[in-house]
Coordinates of C-alpha atoms in Angstrom, one line a residue:
Chain A
M1 CA 25.7 -113.3 236.2
A2 CA 29.3 -114.4 234.8
T3 CA 28.2 -115.7 231.4
A4 CA 25.9 -112.4 231.4
R5 CA 29.0 -110.0 231.4
G6 CA 30.9 -112.8 229.7
G7 CA 28.2 -111.8 226.6
G8 CA 27.6 -108.0 226.9
V9 CA 31.5 -108.1 226.6
L10 CA 31.1 -110.5 223.3
L11 CA 28.4 -108.4 222.0
R12 CA 30.0 -105.2 222.7
R13 CA 33.4 -106.5 221.0
R14 CA 31.3 -107.6 218.1
L15 CA 29.5 -105.0 217.9
A16 CA 31.3 -101.6 218.8
P17 CA 33.4 -102.0 215.3
A18 CA 30.1 -101.9 213.3
L19 CA 28.9 -99.1 214.7
G20 CA 32.0 -97.0 213.3
L21 CA 29.7 -98.0 209.9
V22 CA 26.4 -96.2 211.2
P23 CA 26.9 -93.0 209.8
F24 CA 27.8 -93.5 206.6
L25 CA 25.4 -96.4 205.9
A26 CA 22.6 -94.2 207.7
Y27 CA 23.4 -91.9 205.2
L28 CA 23.3 -93.9 201.8
L29 CA 20.0 -95.5 202.9
I30 CA 18.4 -92.0 203.2
F31 CA 19.9 -90.5 200.0
L32 CA 20.4 -93.2 197.5
V33 CA 18.2 -96.0 198.8
I34 CA 15.2 -94.5 199.9
P35 CA 15.4 -92.5 196.4
T36 CA 15.4 -95.7 194.6
V37 CA 13.0 -97.8 196.7
V38 CA 10.9 -94.7 196.2
V39 CA 11.3 -95.2 192.3
L40 CA 10.9 -99.0 192.4
A41 CA 7.8 -98.9 194.2
G42 CA 6.3 -95.5 193.2
A43 CA 6.2 -97.0 189.4
F44 CA 3.5 -99.5 190.5
Q45 CA 1.3 -96.9 192.4
E46 CA -1.3 -94.4 191.6
K47 CA -3.5 -92.5 194.2
G48 CA -1.7 -94.4 196.6
S49 CA -2.9 -98.2 196.2
F50 CA -1.3 -100.7 194.1
S51 CA -1.7 -99.4 189.9
L52 CA -0.6 -101.1 186.7
T53 CA -1.8 -97.4 184.8
N54 CA 2.3 -96.1 184.7
I55 CA 3.4 -99.3 183.8
D56 CA 0.9 -99.6 180.8
A57 CA 1.4 -96.1 179.9
L58 CA 5.3 -96.9 178.7
K59 CA 3.9 -99.5 176.3
E60 CA 1.6 -96.4 174.3
A61 CA 3.4 -95.2 171.2
A62 CA 5.2 -92.0 172.9
S63 CA 6.8 -93.7 175.8
R64 CA 7.7 -96.5 173.1
T65 CA 9.5 -93.9 170.2
A66 CA 11.1 -92.3 173.5
L67 CA 12.8 -95.5 174.2
G68 CA 13.7 -96.3 170.6
K69 CA 14.9 -93.1 169.7
S70 CA 16.9 -93.4 173.6
V71 CA 18.2 -97.0 172.5
L72 CA 19.3 -95.3 169.1
L73 CA 21.7 -92.5 170.6
S74 CA 22.7 -94.6 173.2
G75 CA 23.4 -97.6 170.9
S76 CA 25.3 -95.8 167.8
T77 CA 27.3 -93.6 170.3
A78 CA 28.5 -96.3 171.9
V79 CA 29.4 -98.1 168.7
I80 CA 30.8 -94.9 167.2
G81 CA 32.6 -93.9 170.2
A82 CA 33.8 -97.8 170.9
V83 CA 35.6 -97.6 167.7
L84 CA 37.3 -94.2 166.5
G85 CA 38.3 -94.7 170.7
A86 CA 39.7 -97.5 170.5
V87 CA 41.9 -96.5 167.6
L88 CA 42.8 -93.5 169.1
A89 CA 43.6 -95.7 172.0
W90 CA 45.8 -97.9 168.9
L91 CA 47.2 -94.6 167.7
V92 CA 48.9 -94.0 171.0
I93 CA 49.5 -97.5 172.5
G94 CA 52.6 -97.5 169.8
A95 CA 54.3 -94.5 171.6
R96 CA 56.5 -94.7 174.7
P97 CA 54.4 -94.6 178.2
T98 CA 56.4 -91.5 178.7
S99 CA 56.3 -89.8 175.4
L100 CA 53.9 -86.1 175.2
L101 CA 51.7 -87.8 172.9
R102 CA 50.6 -90.3 174.8
R103 CA 50.8 -88.2 178.0
A104 CA 48.1 -85.7 176.5
V105 CA 46.0 -88.1 175.0
V106 CA 45.6 -89.8 178.3
S107 CA 45.5 -86.9 180.3
L108 CA 43.1 -84.9 178.1
S109 CA 40.6 -87.8 177.6
G110 CA 40.5 -88.0 181.2
V111 CA 39.1 -83.8 181.1
F112 CA 36.8 -84.7 177.9
A113 CA 35.4 -87.7 179.2
Q114 CA 33.5 -85.8 182.3
M115 CA 32.8 -83.2 179.9
G116 CA 29.1 -83.6 179.7
G117 CA 26.6 -81.4 180.8
V118 CA 25.0 -77.9 179.9
S119 CA 29.1 -76.8 178.7
L120 CA 29.3 -78.7 176.0
A121 CA 25.8 -78.0 174.7
F122 CA 27.0 -74.5 174.8
A123 CA 30.3 -75.3 173.4
W124 CA 28.5 -77.2 170.1
I125 CA 25.7 -74.0 169.6
A126 CA 28.9 -71.7 169.5
T127 CA 30.5 -74.5 166.8
I128 CA 27.6 -75.5 164.8
G129 CA 24.6 -73.5 166.0
Y130 CA 22.6 -70.9 163.8
S131 CA 25.4 -68.3 163.8
G132 CA 28.6 -70.9 165.1
A133 CA 32.0 -70.3 164.1
V134 CA 32.2 -73.2 161.8
T135 CA 28.6 -72.3 160.5
N136 CA 29.3 -69.0 159.2
F137 CA 32.8 -70.3 158.1
F138 CA 31.4 -72.3 156.0
R139 CA 28.5 -70.1 155.0
S140 CA 30.1 -67.3 153.6
H141 CA 34.0 -69.2 152.4
L142 CA 32.4 -72.2 150.8
G143 CA 28.6 -71.6 150.2
I144 CA 27.4 -74.4 152.1
D145 CA 24.6 -74.4 154.6
L146 CA 25.8 -76.5 158.0
W147 CA 22.3 -75.4 159.6
G148 CA 19.8 -77.2 157.7
N149 CA 16.8 -77.3 159.6
G150 CA 18.6 -77.4 163.0
W151 CA 19.7 -80.5 162.4
L152 CA 21.6 -79.9 165.9
Y153 CA 19.1 -79.9 168.4
A154 CA 17.2 -83.1 167.3
L155 CA 18.8 -86.9 167.3
P156 CA 21.8 -86.3 164.6
G157 CA 23.0 -83.9 166.9
L158 CA 22.3 -85.1 169.8
I159 CA 24.8 -88.3 168.3
L160 CA 27.3 -85.9 167.3
V161 CA 28.0 -83.8 170.3
Y162 CA 27.5 -87.5 173.1
C163 CA 30.6 -88.7 170.8
Y164 CA 32.6 -85.9 172.1
F165 CA 32.6 -87.5 175.6
Q166 CA 32.3 -91.6 174.7
I167 CA 35.7 -91.3 172.6
P168 CA 37.5 -90.1 175.3
L169 CA 35.8 -92.5 178.0
M170 CA 36.7 -95.3 175.4
V171 CA 39.9 -94.2 175.2
I172 CA 40.9 -94.3 179.1
V173 CA 38.6 -97.6 179.7
F174 CA 39.8 -99.5 176.6
L175 CA 43.3 -98.6 177.2
P176 CA 44.6 -100.6 180.2
A177 CA 42.9 -103.8 177.7
L178 CA 45.4 -103.0 175.1
E179 CA 48.8 -102.3 177.9
G180 CA 47.9 -105.8 178.5
I181 CA 48.8 -107.2 175.2
R182 CA 52.2 -108.8 175.5
P183 CA 55.2 -108.6 173.3
Q184 CA 56.0 -112.4 173.6
W185 CA 52.1 -113.4 172.2
Q186 CA 53.7 -111.5 168.7
E187 CA 57.0 -113.5 169.3
A188 CA 55.1 -116.6 169.6
A189 CA 52.7 -116.4 167.1
V190 CA 55.7 -114.9 164.5
T191 CA 57.5 -118.3 165.6
L192 CA 54.8 -120.3 164.7
G193 CA 54.6 -118.9 161.3
A194 CA 51.7 -116.5 161.9
S195 CA 51.2 -113.6 159.3
K196 CA 51.0 -110.1 160.6
W197 CA 47.4 -110.5 159.4
Q198 CA 47.0 -114.1 161.2
Y199 CA 48.3 -112.5 164.6
F200 CA 45.5 -109.6 164.0
S201 CA 42.9 -112.0 163.1
Q202 CA 43.5 -114.9 165.3
V203 CA 45.2 -113.8 168.3
L204 CA 44.1 -110.3 169.7
V205 CA 40.9 -110.1 168.0
P206 CA 39.7 -112.8 170.1
L207 CA 41.6 -111.8 173.0
L208 CA 40.3 -108.4 172.8
R209 CA 36.7 -108.8 171.7
P210 CA 35.2 -109.5 175.4
A211 CA 37.0 -105.9 176.6
F212 CA 36.0 -104.1 173.9
L213 CA 32.3 -105.4 173.6
G214 CA 32.1 -104.5 177.7
C215 CA 33.5 -100.7 177.0
T216 CA 31.2 -100.7 174.5
L217 CA 28.7 -101.8 176.8
L218 CA 30.0 -99.4 179.7
L219 CA 29.3 -96.4 176.9
F220 CA 25.8 -97.0 176.3
A221 CA 25.2 -96.8 179.4
N222 CA 26.9 -93.8 180.1
A223 CA 24.6 -92.4 177.1
F224 CA 21.8 -93.5 178.4
A225 CA 21.7 -92.4 181.8
A226 CA 22.9 -88.9 180.2
Y227 CA 20.5 -85.9 181.1
A228 CA 22.5 -82.6 180.8
T229 CA 23.7 -82.1 177.8
A230 CA 20.3 -83.1 175.8
A231 CA 18.8 -80.8 178.3
A232 CA 20.2 -77.9 177.5
L233 CA 20.0 -78.3 173.6
V234 CA 16.7 -79.2 173.0
S235 CA 14.4 -77.2 175.3
Q236 CA 11.0 -78.5 173.6
G237 CA 9.3 -81.7 173.2
S238 CA 10.8 -85.3 174.5
P239 CA 12.5 -87.3 172.1
I240 CA 14.5 -89.4 174.7
V241 CA 13.6 -91.2 177.6
P242 CA 15.7 -89.0 180.0
L243 CA 13.8 -85.9 178.7
M244 CA 10.7 -87.3 178.9
I245 CA 11.1 -87.8 182.5
R246 CA 11.8 -84.2 182.4
Q247 CA 8.6 -83.4 180.7
A248 CA 6.7 -85.8 183.6
L249 CA 8.1 -83.7 186.4
T250 CA 7.9 -80.1 185.5
S251 CA 5.0 -80.0 183.2
E252 CA 1.2 -80.4 184.2
V253 CA 0.4 -83.8 185.4
V254 CA -1.6 -85.7 183.1
L255 CA -5.0 -86.9 185.5
G256 CA -4.3 -90.4 186.7
R257 CA -0.9 -90.4 185.6
Q258 CA 0.8 -88.7 188.5
H259 CA 3.5 -91.7 188.4
L260 CA 4.5 -91.7 184.7
A261 CA 7.9 -90.2 185.5
Y262 CA 8.3 -93.1 188.1
A263 CA 7.4 -95.7 185.8
L264 CA 10.0 -94.1 183.2
A265 CA 12.8 -94.0 186.2
L266 CA 12.2 -97.6 186.3
E267 CA 12.7 -98.3 182.6
M268 CA 16.2 -96.1 182.7
V269 CA 17.5 -98.7 186.0
V270 CA 16.0 -101.7 184.2
V271 CA 18.0 -101.0 181.2
V272 CA 21.0 -99.5 182.8
V273 CA 21.0 -102.2 185.3
V274 CA 21.0 -104.9 182.6
V275 CA 23.2 -103.1 180.6
M276 CA 25.7 -102.5 183.3
V277 CA 25.8 -106.3 184.5
L278 CA 26.5 -107.6 181.4
Y279 CA 29.8 -105.2 181.3
G280 CA 30.7 -107.1 184.6
L281 CA 30.7 -110.2 183.2
L282 CA 32.8 -109.7 180.1
I283 CA 34.7 -107.7 182.2
R284 CA 35.7 -110.4 184.2
R285 CA 36.0 -112.6 181.5
S286 CA 39.0 -110.7 179.7
A287 CA 40.6 -110.1 183.1
K288 CA 41.7 -113.7 183.0
W289 CA 43.8 -113.0 180.0
L290 CA 44.9 -109.7 180.5
R291 CA 46.9 -109.7 183.7
Chain B
M1 CA 53.0 -94.1 155.0
I2 CA 51.6 -95.9 157.9
R3 CA 53.4 -92.7 159.8
V4 CA 51.1 -90.3 157.7
V5 CA 48.1 -91.9 158.1
R6 CA 48.5 -91.9 161.7
W7 CA 49.3 -88.4 162.0
A8 CA 46.4 -87.8 159.7
L9 CA 44.2 -89.9 162.1
L10 CA 45.6 -87.8 165.3
L11 CA 45.1 -84.8 163.5
A12 CA 41.5 -85.5 162.5
F13 CA 40.6 -86.4 166.4
A14 CA 42.6 -83.0 167.6
V15 CA 40.2 -80.6 164.9
Y16 CA 36.9 -82.9 166.8
F17 CA 38.0 -82.1 169.8
F18 CA 39.6 -78.4 169.9
I19 CA 37.4 -76.8 166.7
P20 CA 34.4 -76.6 169.3
L21 CA 36.6 -74.7 172.3
L22 CA 38.2 -72.2 169.8
A23 CA 34.3 -71.8 168.2
M24 CA 33.5 -70.8 172.3
L25 CA 36.5 -68.3 171.9
D26 CA 35.2 -66.7 168.7
F27 CA 31.9 -66.6 169.4
S28 CA 32.3 -65.2 173.2
T29 CA 34.3 -62.4 171.7
R30 CA 31.9 -61.3 169.3
K31 CA 29.8 -57.8 168.7
I32 CA 26.6 -58.3 168.4
G33 CA 25.4 -56.9 165.3
G34 CA 29.1 -55.2 163.8
A35 CA 32.3 -56.0 163.1
G36 CA 35.4 -56.3 166.0
R37 CA 35.9 -57.9 169.4
T38 CA 34.4 -57.1 173.1
L39 CA 35.0 -58.8 176.3
D40 CA 31.7 -57.5 177.4
A41 CA 30.3 -61.2 177.7
W42 CA 33.6 -61.9 179.9
K43 CA 33.5 -59.1 182.0
A44 CA 29.5 -60.1 182.5
L45 CA 30.8 -62.9 184.2
G46 CA 31.9 -60.8 187.2
Q47 CA 29.3 -58.3 187.2
D48 CA 26.1 -59.4 186.1
S49 CA 24.9 -60.4 189.9
Q50 CA 22.5 -63.5 188.8
L51 CA 26.0 -65.0 186.9
T52 CA 28.0 -63.7 190.4
H53 CA 25.1 -65.6 192.5
A54 CA 25.3 -68.8 190.7
I55 CA 29.2 -68.8 190.7
G56 CA 29.4 -68.3 194.4
A57 CA 26.5 -71.0 194.6
S58 CA 28.2 -73.4 193.0
L59 CA 32.1 -72.9 194.5
A60 CA 30.7 -73.0 198.1
L61 CA 28.2 -76.2 197.1
A62 CA 32.0 -77.6 195.7
V63 CA 34.0 -76.7 198.7
C64 CA 30.9 -78.2 201.2
T65 CA 30.4 -81.4 198.8
V66 CA 34.2 -82.0 199.5
V67 CA 34.2 -81.5 202.9
L68 CA 31.1 -84.1 203.9
M69 CA 32.5 -86.4 201.3
L70 CA 35.9 -86.4 202.9
V71 CA 34.1 -86.6 206.9
L72 CA 31.6 -89.3 205.6
L73 CA 33.8 -91.6 203.8
L74 CA 37.8 -91.3 205.1
P75 CA 36.9 -92.3 208.4
T76 CA 34.6 -95.0 206.9
M77 CA 37.1 -96.4 204.8
I78 CA 39.9 -96.5 207.2
W79 CA 37.8 -97.8 210.1
V80 CA 36.6 -101.1 207.7
R81 CA 40.6 -101.4 206.6
I82 CA 41.4 -101.5 210.4
R83 CA 38.4 -103.4 212.0
L84 CA 36.2 -104.9 209.6
P85 CA 37.5 -105.8 206.7
K86 CA 34.8 -108.1 206.3
M87 CA 32.9 -105.4 204.8
T88 CA 34.9 -104.1 202.2
R89 CA 33.2 -106.0 199.4
V90 CA 29.9 -104.4 200.8
I91 CA 31.0 -100.8 201.1
E92 CA 32.6 -100.8 197.8
F93 CA 29.3 -102.1 195.9
L94 CA 27.8 -99.3 198.2
C95 CA 29.9 -96.9 196.6
L96 CA 30.2 -97.4 193.0
L97 CA 26.1 -98.0 193.4
P98 CA 25.5 -94.4 192.0
L99 CA 27.5 -95.4 189.0
T100 CA 24.7 -97.8 188.0
I101 CA 21.8 -95.7 189.4
P102 CA 21.5 -92.8 186.6
A103 CA 21.0 -89.5 189.0
L104 CA 18.2 -88.8 187.2
V105 CA 16.4 -91.8 188.6
I106 CA 17.4 -90.5 192.0
V107 CA 16.2 -87.2 191.5
V108 CA 12.8 -88.9 190.7
G109 CA 12.7 -90.6 194.0
I110 CA 14.5 -88.3 196.3
S111 CA 11.8 -85.4 196.3
G112 CA 10.1 -86.7 199.7
V113 CA 13.3 -86.8 201.5
Y114 CA 13.9 -83.5 200.0
A115 CA 10.8 -82.3 201.4
W116 CA 12.4 -82.6 205.1
V117 CA 15.7 -81.3 203.9
N118 CA 14.2 -78.1 202.8
Y119 CA 11.9 -77.8 205.9
F120 CA 15.4 -78.4 208.3
F121 CA 17.9 -76.2 206.3
G122 CA 15.8 -73.7 204.2
Y123 CA 15.7 -73.7 200.1
S124 CA 19.6 -72.5 200.0
P125 CA 21.4 -74.0 196.8
I126 CA 23.8 -75.3 199.7
V127 CA 21.0 -78.0 200.2
L128 CA 22.0 -79.6 197.2
T129 CA 25.2 -80.9 199.2
F130 CA 23.5 -84.1 200.7
A131 CA 22.7 -85.1 197.1
Y132 CA 25.7 -84.5 195.6
V133 CA 28.0 -86.6 198.0
V134 CA 26.4 -89.5 196.8
L135 CA 26.9 -88.6 193.0
V136 CA 30.7 -87.5 193.9
L137 CA 30.6 -91.4 195.8
P138 CA 32.4 -93.7 193.2
Y139 CA 34.7 -91.5 192.0
S140 CA 35.9 -90.5 195.7
Y141 CA 36.0 -93.9 196.4
R142 CA 38.0 -95.1 193.7
A143 CA 41.1 -92.2 194.6
L144 CA 41.1 -92.9 198.2
D145 CA 41.3 -96.7 197.9
A146 CA 43.9 -96.7 195.5
S147 CA 45.9 -94.0 198.2
L148 CA 44.7 -96.4 201.3
S149 CA 46.2 -99.5 199.2
S150 CA 49.6 -98.1 199.0
I151 CA 50.2 -97.7 202.4
D152 CA 50.2 -100.2 205.2
V153 CA 47.1 -98.9 207.0
I154 CA 46.6 -101.6 210.0
T155 CA 50.9 -101.8 211.3
L156 CA 50.2 -97.5 210.9
A157 CA 47.3 -97.8 212.9
E158 CA 48.6 -100.0 215.6
A159 CA 52.0 -98.3 216.2
A160 CA 50.3 -94.9 216.9
R161 CA 47.5 -97.0 219.2
S162 CA 50.6 -98.6 221.0
L163 CA 52.2 -95.1 221.4
G164 CA 48.4 -93.9 222.9
A165 CA 47.2 -92.4 220.0
G166 CA 42.7 -92.3 220.2
W167 CA 41.1 -92.9 216.9
Y168 CA 40.9 -89.5 216.1
S169 CA 44.5 -88.8 216.5
V170 CA 44.7 -92.0 214.1
I171 CA 42.6 -91.4 211.8
V172 CA 44.0 -87.4 211.5
R173 CA 47.3 -86.9 212.6
V174 CA 49.1 -90.3 211.0
I175 CA 46.6 -91.9 208.2
V176 CA 45.5 -88.7 206.3
P177 CA 49.0 -87.2 205.6
N178 CA 49.9 -90.6 204.4
V179 CA 47.0 -90.4 201.9
W180 CA 47.3 -86.8 200.4
P181 CA 47.6 -87.4 197.0
G182 CA 44.2 -89.5 197.1
V183 CA 42.4 -86.8 199.5
L184 CA 43.4 -84.5 196.7
S185 CA 42.5 -86.5 193.8
A186 CA 39.1 -86.9 195.5
A187 CA 38.9 -83.6 195.9
F188 CA 39.6 -82.7 192.5
I189 CA 37.3 -85.0 190.7
S190 CA 34.3 -83.7 193.3
V191 CA 35.0 -79.9 192.6
A192 CA 34.9 -80.9 188.5
L193 CA 31.8 -82.7 188.9
V194 CA 30.2 -80.6 190.9
L195 CA 30.5 -77.6 189.5
G196 CA 28.9 -78.9 186.2
E197 CA 26.0 -80.3 187.9
Y198 CA 22.7 -79.9 186.2
T199 CA 20.3 -82.7 186.8
F200 CA 19.7 -82.3 190.3
A201 CA 19.9 -78.7 190.6
S202 CA 17.5 -77.6 187.8
L203 CA 15.2 -80.1 188.6
L204 CA 15.1 -80.2 192.7
G205 CA 13.5 -77.2 192.3
N206 CA 15.8 -75.1 190.0
Y207 CA 18.2 -74.0 192.3
N208 CA 20.7 -71.1 190.9
T209 CA 23.7 -73.0 190.4
L210 CA 26.5 -72.0 187.5
P211 CA 24.9 -75.0 185.2
V212 CA 21.1 -73.5 186.0
A213 CA 21.9 -70.5 185.1
I214 CA 24.4 -70.8 181.8
A215 CA 21.0 -72.3 180.8
L216 CA 18.8 -69.7 181.8
F217 CA 21.2 -67.3 179.9
G218 CA 21.4 -69.2 176.6
K219 CA 17.9 -68.2 176.2
S220 CA 18.4 -64.4 176.3
S221 CA 22.0 -63.9 175.4
G222 CA 24.2 -66.2 173.8
T223 CA 27.6 -65.2 174.2
I224 CA 27.2 -64.5 178.0
S225 CA 26.3 -68.5 178.3
V226 CA 28.9 -69.2 175.8
A227 CA 31.6 -67.2 177.5
A228 CA 30.4 -68.5 181.3
S229 CA 30.8 -72.3 179.8
L230 CA 34.4 -72.1 178.0
A231 CA 35.2 -70.6 181.9
S232 CA 33.9 -73.6 183.6
M233 CA 35.1 -75.8 181.0
L234 CA 38.4 -74.3 181.3
F235 CA 38.4 -74.5 185.0
A236 CA 37.2 -78.1 184.9
A237 CA 40.0 -78.9 182.7
V238 CA 42.5 -77.5 184.7
L239 CA 41.3 -79.4 187.9
L240 CA 41.4 -82.9 186.3
L241 CA 44.9 -81.8 184.5
G242 CA 46.3 -81.4 188.0
L243 CA 44.3 -84.6 188.8
S244 CA 46.4 -86.6 186.2
F245 CA 49.3 -84.9 187.2
F246 CA 48.7 -86.4 190.9
G247 CA 48.0 -89.6 189.6
G248 CA 51.2 -89.8 187.6
R249 CA 53.5 -88.7 190.2
R250 CA 51.8 -91.5 192.9
R251 CA 52.7 -93.9 190.0
M252 CA 55.6 -92.7 189.4
S253 CA 56.9 -92.6 193.3
K254 CA 55.4 -96.2 193.7
G255 CA 57.9 -97.5 190.6
T256 CA 60.9 -96.0 192.2
S257 CA 60.3 -97.7 195.5
S258 CA 59.8 -101.5 194.1

């Protein structure tokens, strides 16, 4: 009897704090875990039973082209964004942390990095769309046709537009790595007789490489998962994976392919998770050095 | 020489980032089929009934998301710090998970859950709140975590408890006033994200929120879309700049105290 009551108190002591987490965990279960599991399981189902039809559909030409273009879009904007973002970060790291230039660049990068979405698509339509301000200026003053055949609404346009949020994101995530560099390292290298170029190529580059590669991967995942800008810019066709998912969700369902959207979503999760895990490993490596 | 290159590069970046904003200003004040300027597109933001409804819905969504996020997340984080420190990593992992699972993937999988949500709460855009709380979770978590780390939660809670305060008082009257900067940061970034969110709103049932309305107007009146886009970008910019202001002030006060 006494032990039973003791056990009850112990149980209550152990369980009572855990009960405080129940609302939060239940919420995440319903609105995050269940949807994810539904996608993972749904990709292998058709008409309620196990099937690989939808996974097979990923191997078809249309899906493979979309994946290829998605990788091309994310890869090119990740590399362009990483290089230009690192340059921009390098330009401001020379300024004092309290200087107006550095504060302005850091704050504005925070703003522009979040500027994806529908508004961004219209910003570029107003700039270099058919009757955009810059298009008009080039047409009337320089006699150059910027519009071309509507490249803004295809892959090249998406690359230009995505860089608008990729470069600032790079500034935000790469700046801490640059800030971690200590002036003592340069002094040490110079004392040992290193030239400026040697310090750059044999000290800075190896030190910053994991952080740079990690940030590039983060940018890749960011572009790969983006949807709104592309959806607002490209209203017809489905050149990249997110837009193919839109088509699979909204258009008439192809017979026997009711779960195509699930398979495409699974493909997307796999790519993003792999990239993010690599990112985590690289960042952990660079954290060892930088602070 | 290096100075010249530096400023030339900075100028090039400034051109790339600010030309589209100026172009939007130019585009949205054009007179269709004539010269001169007009503010018709900007006036439509406050007059067109579909747009005003969309703006109202987006603002209501922003408020509801912030409230539900704070009610759900803040007590949980405080509770974990006080009573369940072992769970810190688990909660952090769960909160940052939406960064790894693209919103589009959640949209594909959430239709079954939303059938129930619509059954209980109807079809107004406000039901998007539930999904948006998940979306803003990583950013809110970071903001709140930074603020909670800068104070001694356990000592504050023990002091309050020993003076006879209940858990409600501990959280609402003792800890929250000490983490206002974090709460504000979390609220600002959540509002900025919710006002721009398009993926859920458009694919989950074409709810009439501001981004959905902007995309829709793009097919008929480009100038109104561009005006609304510029307005929402500037509003988000003010919020996010405010955020960096709070962040900066917090860092500065920390620097002086140490």
